[in-house]
Amino acid sequence: AELRARVRNLLQLKSYGDYYGKYSEALEAQVMERTAELASSEVFLRSTIDALPLEIVIVGPEGELVAVNEAWKSFARENNYTGDFISGVNYLSVCDSHASISEDAFLTGRAIRSIIAGELKDFRLEYPCDSDTEKRWFCMDVRAFGSAIPTSVVITHQDVTTRKHMETQLLHKQKLESMGQLAGGVAHDFNNILTVIRSYGDLLLADTEIAPAHRKDIEEISRAADRATNLTRQLLAFSRKETVSPRIFDLNEQLSNIQSMLGRLIGEDVKLVVDYQPGVHLISIDPTHLEQAVMNLAINARDAMPRGGVLTITTRLCTLGADCPELSADMDPGKYVLLSVTDTGSGMDAETLARVFEPFFTTKPEGEGTGLGLSTVFGIVSQANAHVRVASTPGKGTEFLIHFPIAEGQISFAAIEKTNNAQRGGEGERILFVEDEASLRKLGSRILEKNGFSVSLAADCIEALKICSESAVPFDLACIDVVMPGMGGGELAVLLLDKYPALKILMMSGFNDDDLLRRGIGNNSIPFIQKPYTPTDLVAKIREALLDNASQSSPYLRLA
């Protein structure tokens, strides 16, 4: 009996052993499975972190460098960091060793210690780094890695040079736009004054009884006014408020037409080299403005090569991708027609390059330049919805790159100007002259009455409406200044055309800003004369506006 009991106990122990053995095997299998899953998860996590374009560093509570990803390793290799900076280094010690010579290193070390101690949640720093080729910008983010105190920190690091360049371009463009607004306003006011000076000068010159000595003095006044007019036109071009007549044309053909003139402009000491890619797409811009821009660039290049050199003008069809460095913040990726103007002159330093398109900025000696040449180029290009950028190295020359959007449509040709009515005066037509500047009202009255028109004057839009409503005989034409206090000229034109459909309108302004005139006249086109004008200009424009078949070569402002 005792033997049987012992056998039974042994058999029972064996069954327990078999059971626990199987349980142990199952548990071991589960542990191995979980271990494999964790290993796989760790590999997946590591692969994910390594695949990120950000440089990632994990720093322990004592400042030791715990782990880095592949992007950081590549960054370290590219910047010639030692192997110790990838593993086994104390990050805080590195910051401390550079703190005396780098404020960024001091701030980073202090922030990491504050985050480790739980005193700071996160820290961000953008800092520059000068290399042999260019200045690059980096962004560093430091955050707590875990909830324990003291904690580890995770540092993400990335190159933000492209973003910084785009921000700089945007700020520079906004600065130029602000300066353009100021320049446009100044030019508008000066054009009002110049209209009076030029027109009274012309009226005096038309007087046959003026003594010869006085006539010469008046001619000098007129020539000075003409020079001032050219300056204000350059200001208006920079501010993008000059009247334009864009055409669709072949850039290569237009450049070929002015090539001989450019050769004479730059002189014999400068060699002109052209390389026009056949078959480039059409562009849309005022052809006279394009010529002015190219000539300004050629003059700038000539002045940068006083001992001679090479001026190269090329055209290309190019494609700018989303990641292309030539694509500025306000450009869409795609195809562009590229015009490049390159010289082998003295080049520009970074400070000059940053201000190259500012009006009145010049490096020439006093009296040798207005500082408006390149600012005019900027305004012309911007008004054509194109983009200009410049690259330059001191002693190696300068390159201006202009990217034109590809124009849709057929080549358009300039209309032939009509001059058959330019010398013809009035025949008693009734003119309402609306101008808030008293000197210009007086001038307008004198010019028009002298040329056979019947004139009524209004100082503002309210007075103009009152005169029209009280007049027994309708007016034939209203000359209206665009910018006036209170109701603007565009709104007055709307009201007058609604009430008097047969009335002709001629708008006047020191600059042309379409937004001032969009007051809801549908698709009607309103003739426009830009100040400063001469008596002959004003009379010819009024004769043209009075005709139903007005010359289509004139600048028109469209009210929409």
mmCIF file of C-alpha atoms in Angstrom, residues 85-256:
data_model
loop_
_atom_site.group_PDB
_atom_site.id
_atom_site.type_symbol
_atom_site.label_atom_id
_atom_site.label_comp_id
_atom_site.label_asym_id
_atom_site.label_seq_id
_atom_site.Cartn_x
_atom_site.Cartn_y
_atom_site.Cartn_z
ATOM 1 C CA PHE A 85 29.937 64.095 -31.546
ATOM 2 C CA ILE A 86 27.821 61.190 -32.782
ATOM 3 C CA SER A 87 28.236 59.040 -29.680
ATOM 4 C CA GLY A 88 29.788 59.284 -26.241
ATOM 5 C CA VAL A 89 29.907 63.066 -26.037
ATOM 6 C CA ASN A 90 28.334 65.324 -23.404
ATOM 7 C CA TYR A 91 26.171 67.812 -25.275
ATOM 8 C CA LEU A 92 26.174 70.310 -22.413
ATOM 9 C CA SER A 93 29.969 70.227 -22.254
ATOM 10 C CA VAL A 94 30.107 71.107 -25.951
ATOM 11 C CA CYS A 95 27.737 74.048 -25.373
ATOM 12 C CA ASP A 96 29.781 75.209 -22.378
ATOM 13 C CA SER A 97 33.043 75.055 -24.317
ATOM 14 C CA HIS A 98 31.620 77.425 -26.953
ATOM 15 C CA ALA A 99 29.617 79.676 -24.599
ATOM 16 C CA SER A 100 32.365 82.286 -24.280
ATOM 17 C CA ILE A 101 32.526 82.880 -28.042
ATOM 18 C CA SER A 102 28.954 82.096 -29.093
ATOM 19 C CA GLU A 103 25.824 83.553 -27.531
ATOM 20 C CA ASP A 104 23.775 80.865 -29.307
ATOM 21 C CA ALA A 105 25.771 78.103 -27.564
ATOM 22 C CA PHE A 106 25.323 79.831 -24.192
ATOM 23 C CA LEU A 107 21.551 80.187 -24.678
ATOM 24 C CA THR A 108 21.214 76.569 -25.837
ATOM 25 C CA GLY A 109 23.110 75.155 -22.842
ATOM 26 C CA ARG A 110 21.106 77.243 -20.393
ATOM 27 C CA ALA A 111 17.802 76.206 -22.000
ATOM 28 C CA ILE A 112 18.685 72.471 -21.946
ATOM 29 C CA ARG A 113 19.514 72.634 -18.220
ATOM 30 C CA SER A 114 16.217 74.449 -17.519
ATOM 31 C CA ILE A 115 14.201 71.832 -19.428
ATOM 32 C CA ILE A 116 16.007 68.944 -17.678
ATOM 33 C CA ALA A 117 15.145 70.548 -14.319
ATOM 34 C CA GLY A 118 11.500 71.032 -15.309
ATOM 35 C CA GLU A 119 11.788 74.843 -15.238
ATOM 36 C CA LEU A 120 11.192 75.301 -18.966
ATOM 37 C CA LYS A 121 8.860 73.480 -21.352
ATOM 38 C CA ASP A 122 10.631 74.023 -24.662
ATOM 39 C CA PHE A 123 13.127 76.223 -26.463
ATOM 40 C CA ARG A 124 13.601 77.304 -30.095
ATOM 41 C CA LEU A 125 16.581 79.011 -31.685
ATOM 42 C CA GLU A 126 17.342 80.045 -35.273
ATOM 43 C CA TYR A 127 20.990 80.784 -35.901
ATOM 44 C CA PRO A 128 23.283 81.481 -38.874
ATOM 45 C CA CYS A 129 26.290 79.419 -39.850
ATOM 46 C CA ASP A 130 28.884 80.703 -42.300
ATOM 47 C CA SER A 131 30.436 78.165 -44.636
ATOM 48 C CA ASP A 132 33.043 78.492 -47.354
ATOM 49 C CA THR A 133 30.363 78.929 -50.020
ATOM 50 C CA GLU A 134 27.367 80.619 -48.407
ATOM 51 C CA LYS A 135 25.638 81.654 -45.227
ATOM 52 C CA ARG A 136 23.165 79.019 -44.044
ATOM 53 C CA TRP A 137 20.464 79.155 -41.377
ATOM 54 C CA PHE A 138 19.435 76.406 -38.954
ATOM 55 C CA CYS A 139 16.510 75.988 -36.561
ATOM 56 C CA MET A 140 16.853 74.075 -33.265
ATOM 57 C CA ASP A 141 13.895 72.880 -31.149
ATOM 58 C CA VAL A 142 14.500 71.469 -27.626
ATOM 59 C CA ARG A 143 11.713 69.673 -25.706
ATOM 60 C CA ALA A 144 11.386 67.414 -22.649
ATOM 61 C CA PHE A 145 11.581 63.686 -23.431
ATOM 62 C CA GLY A 146 9.637 62.008 -20.637
ATOM 63 C CA SER A 147 7.819 63.124 -17.486
ATOM 64 C CA ALA A 148 10.437 62.315 -14.819
ATOM 65 C CA ILE A 149 12.478 65.058 -13.188
ATOM 66 C CA PRO A 150 15.286 65.326 -14.086
ATOM 67 C CA THR A 151 14.289 64.367 -17.619
ATOM 68 C CA SER A 152 15.983 63.707 -20.903
ATOM 69 C CA VAL A 153 15.519 66.126 -23.803
ATOM 70 C CA VAL A 154 14.985 65.602 -27.525
ATOM 71 C CA ILE A 155 16.578 68.104 -29.889
ATOM 72 C CA THR A 156 15.368 68.506 -33.480
ATOM 73 C CA HIS A 157 17.560 70.419 -35.885
ATOM 74 C CA GLN A 158 16.952 71.421 -39.505
ATOM 75 C CA ASP A 159 18.324 73.596 -42.293
ATOM 76 C CA VAL A 160 15.935 76.532 -42.886
ATOM 77 C CA THR A 161 18.102 78.472 -45.348
ATOM 78 C CA THR A 162 15.542 78.263 -48.174
ATOM 79 C CA ARG A 163 12.765 79.522 -45.907
ATOM 80 C CA LYS A 164 14.978 82.344 -44.659
ATOM 81 C CA HIS A 165 15.786 83.356 -48.228
ATOM 82 C CA MET A 166 12.080 83.414 -49.111
ATOM 83 C CA GLU A 167 11.297 85.491 -46.011
ATOM 84 C CA THR A 168 14.068 87.917 -46.936
ATOM 85 C CA GLN A 169 12.748 88.179 -50.501
ATOM 86 C CA LEU A 170 9.227 88.818 -49.231
ATOM 87 C CA LEU A 171 10.356 91.481 -46.751
ATOM 88 C CA HIS A 172 12.488 93.129 -49.436
ATOM 89 C CA LYS A 173 9.567 93.171 -51.854
ATOM 90 C CA GLN A 174 7.246 94.628 -49.206
ATOM 91 C CA LYS A 175 9.844 97.300 -48.479
ATOM 92 C CA LEU A 176 10.095 98.200 -52.160
ATOM 93 C CA GLU A 177 6.301 98.250 -52.466
ATOM 94 C CA SER A 178 6.073 100.671 -49.531
ATOM 95 C CA MET A 179 8.721 102.862 -51.119
ATOM 96 C CA GLY A 180 6.809 102.605 -54.389
ATOM 97 C CA GLN A 181 3.635 103.889 -52.730
ATOM 98 C CA LEU A 182 5.589 106.856 -51.394
ATOM 99 C CA ALA A 183 7.322 107.471 -54.726
ATOM 100 C CA GLY A 184 4.021 107.271 -56.608
ATOM 101 C CA GLY A 185 2.400 109.810 -54.307
ATOM 102 C CA VAL A 186 5.343 112.200 -54.614
ATOM 103 C CA ALA A 187 5.365 111.820 -58.410
ATOM 104 C CA HIS A 188 1.608 112.501 -58.539
ATOM 105 C CA ASP A 189 1.989 115.771 -56.629
ATOM 106 C CA PHE A 190 4.986 116.833 -58.706
ATOM 107 C CA ASN A 191 3.132 116.067 -61.929
ATOM 108 C CA ASN A 192 0.403 118.512 -60.931
ATOM 109 C CA ILE A 193 3.054 121.200 -60.419
ATOM 110 C CA LEU A 194 4.907 120.279 -63.619
ATOM 111 C CA THR A 195 1.685 120.482 -65.618
ATOM 112 C CA VAL A 196 1.365 124.127 -64.604
ATOM 113 C CA ILE A 197 5.046 124.906 -65.309
ATOM 114 C CA ARG A 198 5.177 123.175 -68.706
ATOM 115 C CA SER A 199 1.823 124.422 -69.931
ATOM 116 C CA TYR A 200 2.370 128.072 -69.001
ATOM 117 C CA GLY A 201 5.800 127.815 -70.591
ATOM 118 C CA ASP A 202 4.227 126.540 -73.812
ATOM 119 C CA LEU A 203 1.595 129.280 -73.715
ATOM 120 C CA LEU A 204 4.308 131.911 -73.394
ATOM 121 C CA LEU A 205 6.353 130.369 -76.208
ATOM 122 C CA ALA A 206 3.267 130.489 -78.426
ATOM 123 C CA ASP A 207 3.144 134.264 -77.970
ATOM 124 C CA THR A 208 4.915 135.806 -80.963
ATOM 125 C CA GLU A 209 5.452 139.098 -79.132
ATOM 126 C CA ILE A 210 7.823 137.590 -76.532
ATOM 127 C CA ALA A 211 11.290 139.167 -76.717
ATOM 128 C CA PRO A 212 14.044 136.791 -77.957
ATOM 129 C CA ALA A 213 15.993 137.047 -74.694
ATOM 130 C CA HIS A 214 12.891 136.176 -72.681
ATOM 131 C CA ARG A 215 12.067 133.366 -75.093
ATOM 132 C CA LYS A 216 15.433 131.732 -74.375
ATOM 133 C CA ASP A 217 14.760 131.953 -70.642
ATOM 134 C CA ILE A 218 11.350 130.350 -71.099
ATOM 135 C CA GLU A 219 12.867 127.599 -73.241
ATOM 136 C CA GLU A 220 15.322 126.829 -70.428
ATOM 137 C CA ILE A 221 12.397 126.603 -67.999
ATOM 138 C CA SER A 222 10.609 124.205 -70.364
ATOM 139 C CA ARG A 223 13.699 122.035 -70.762
ATOM 140 C CA ALA A 224 14.120 121.847 -66.986
ATOM 141 C CA ALA A 225 10.454 120.876 -66.663
ATOM 142 C CA ASP A 226 10.978 118.148 -69.276
ATOM 143 C CA ARG A 227 13.898 116.733 -67.280
ATOM 144 C CA ALA A 228 11.789 116.785 -64.128
ATOM 145 C CA THR A 229 9.005 115.039 -66.047
ATOM 146 C CA ASN A 230 11.384 112.229 -66.989
ATOM 147 C CA LEU A 231 12.319 111.811 -63.320
ATOM 148 C CA THR A 232 8.686 111.570 -62.233
ATOM 149 C CA ARG A 233 8.027 109.024 -64.985
ATOM 150 C CA GLN A 234 10.840 106.889 -63.618
ATOM 151 C CA LEU A 235 9.306 107.181 -60.159
ATOM 152 C CA LEU A 236 5.947 106.133 -61.572
ATOM 153 C CA ALA A 237 7.569 103.184 -63.332
ATOM 154 C CA PHE A 238 9.143 102.093 -60.052
ATOM 155 C CA SER A 239 5.832 102.471 -58.196
ATOM 156 C CA ARG A 240 4.004 100.596 -61.014
ATOM 157 C CA LYS A 241 1.547 103.448 -61.510
ATOM 158 C CA GLU A 242 2.546 104.550 -64.976
ATOM 159 C CA THR A 243 0.174 104.155 -67.896
ATOM 160 C CA VAL A 244 1.096 101.052 -69.891
ATOM 161 C CA SER A 245 0.030 99.536 -73.205
ATOM 162 C CA PRO A 246 1.069 95.862 -73.005
ATOM 163 C CA ARG A 247 1.478 93.845 -76.185
ATOM 164 C CA ILE A 248 2.076 90.182 -76.881
ATOM 165 C CA PHE A 249 5.264 89.715 -78.879
ATOM 166 C CA ASP A 250 8.391 87.641 -79.466
ATOM 167 C CA LEU A 251 11.116 88.667 -76.999
ATOM 168 C CA ASN A 252 13.913 87.630 -79.372
ATOM 169 C CA GLU A 253 12.543 89.805 -82.172
ATOM 170 C CA GLN A 254 12.142 92.826 -79.915
ATOM 171 C CA LEU A 255 15.689 92.475 -78.564
ATOM 172 C CA SER A 256 17.053 92.126 -82.098
#
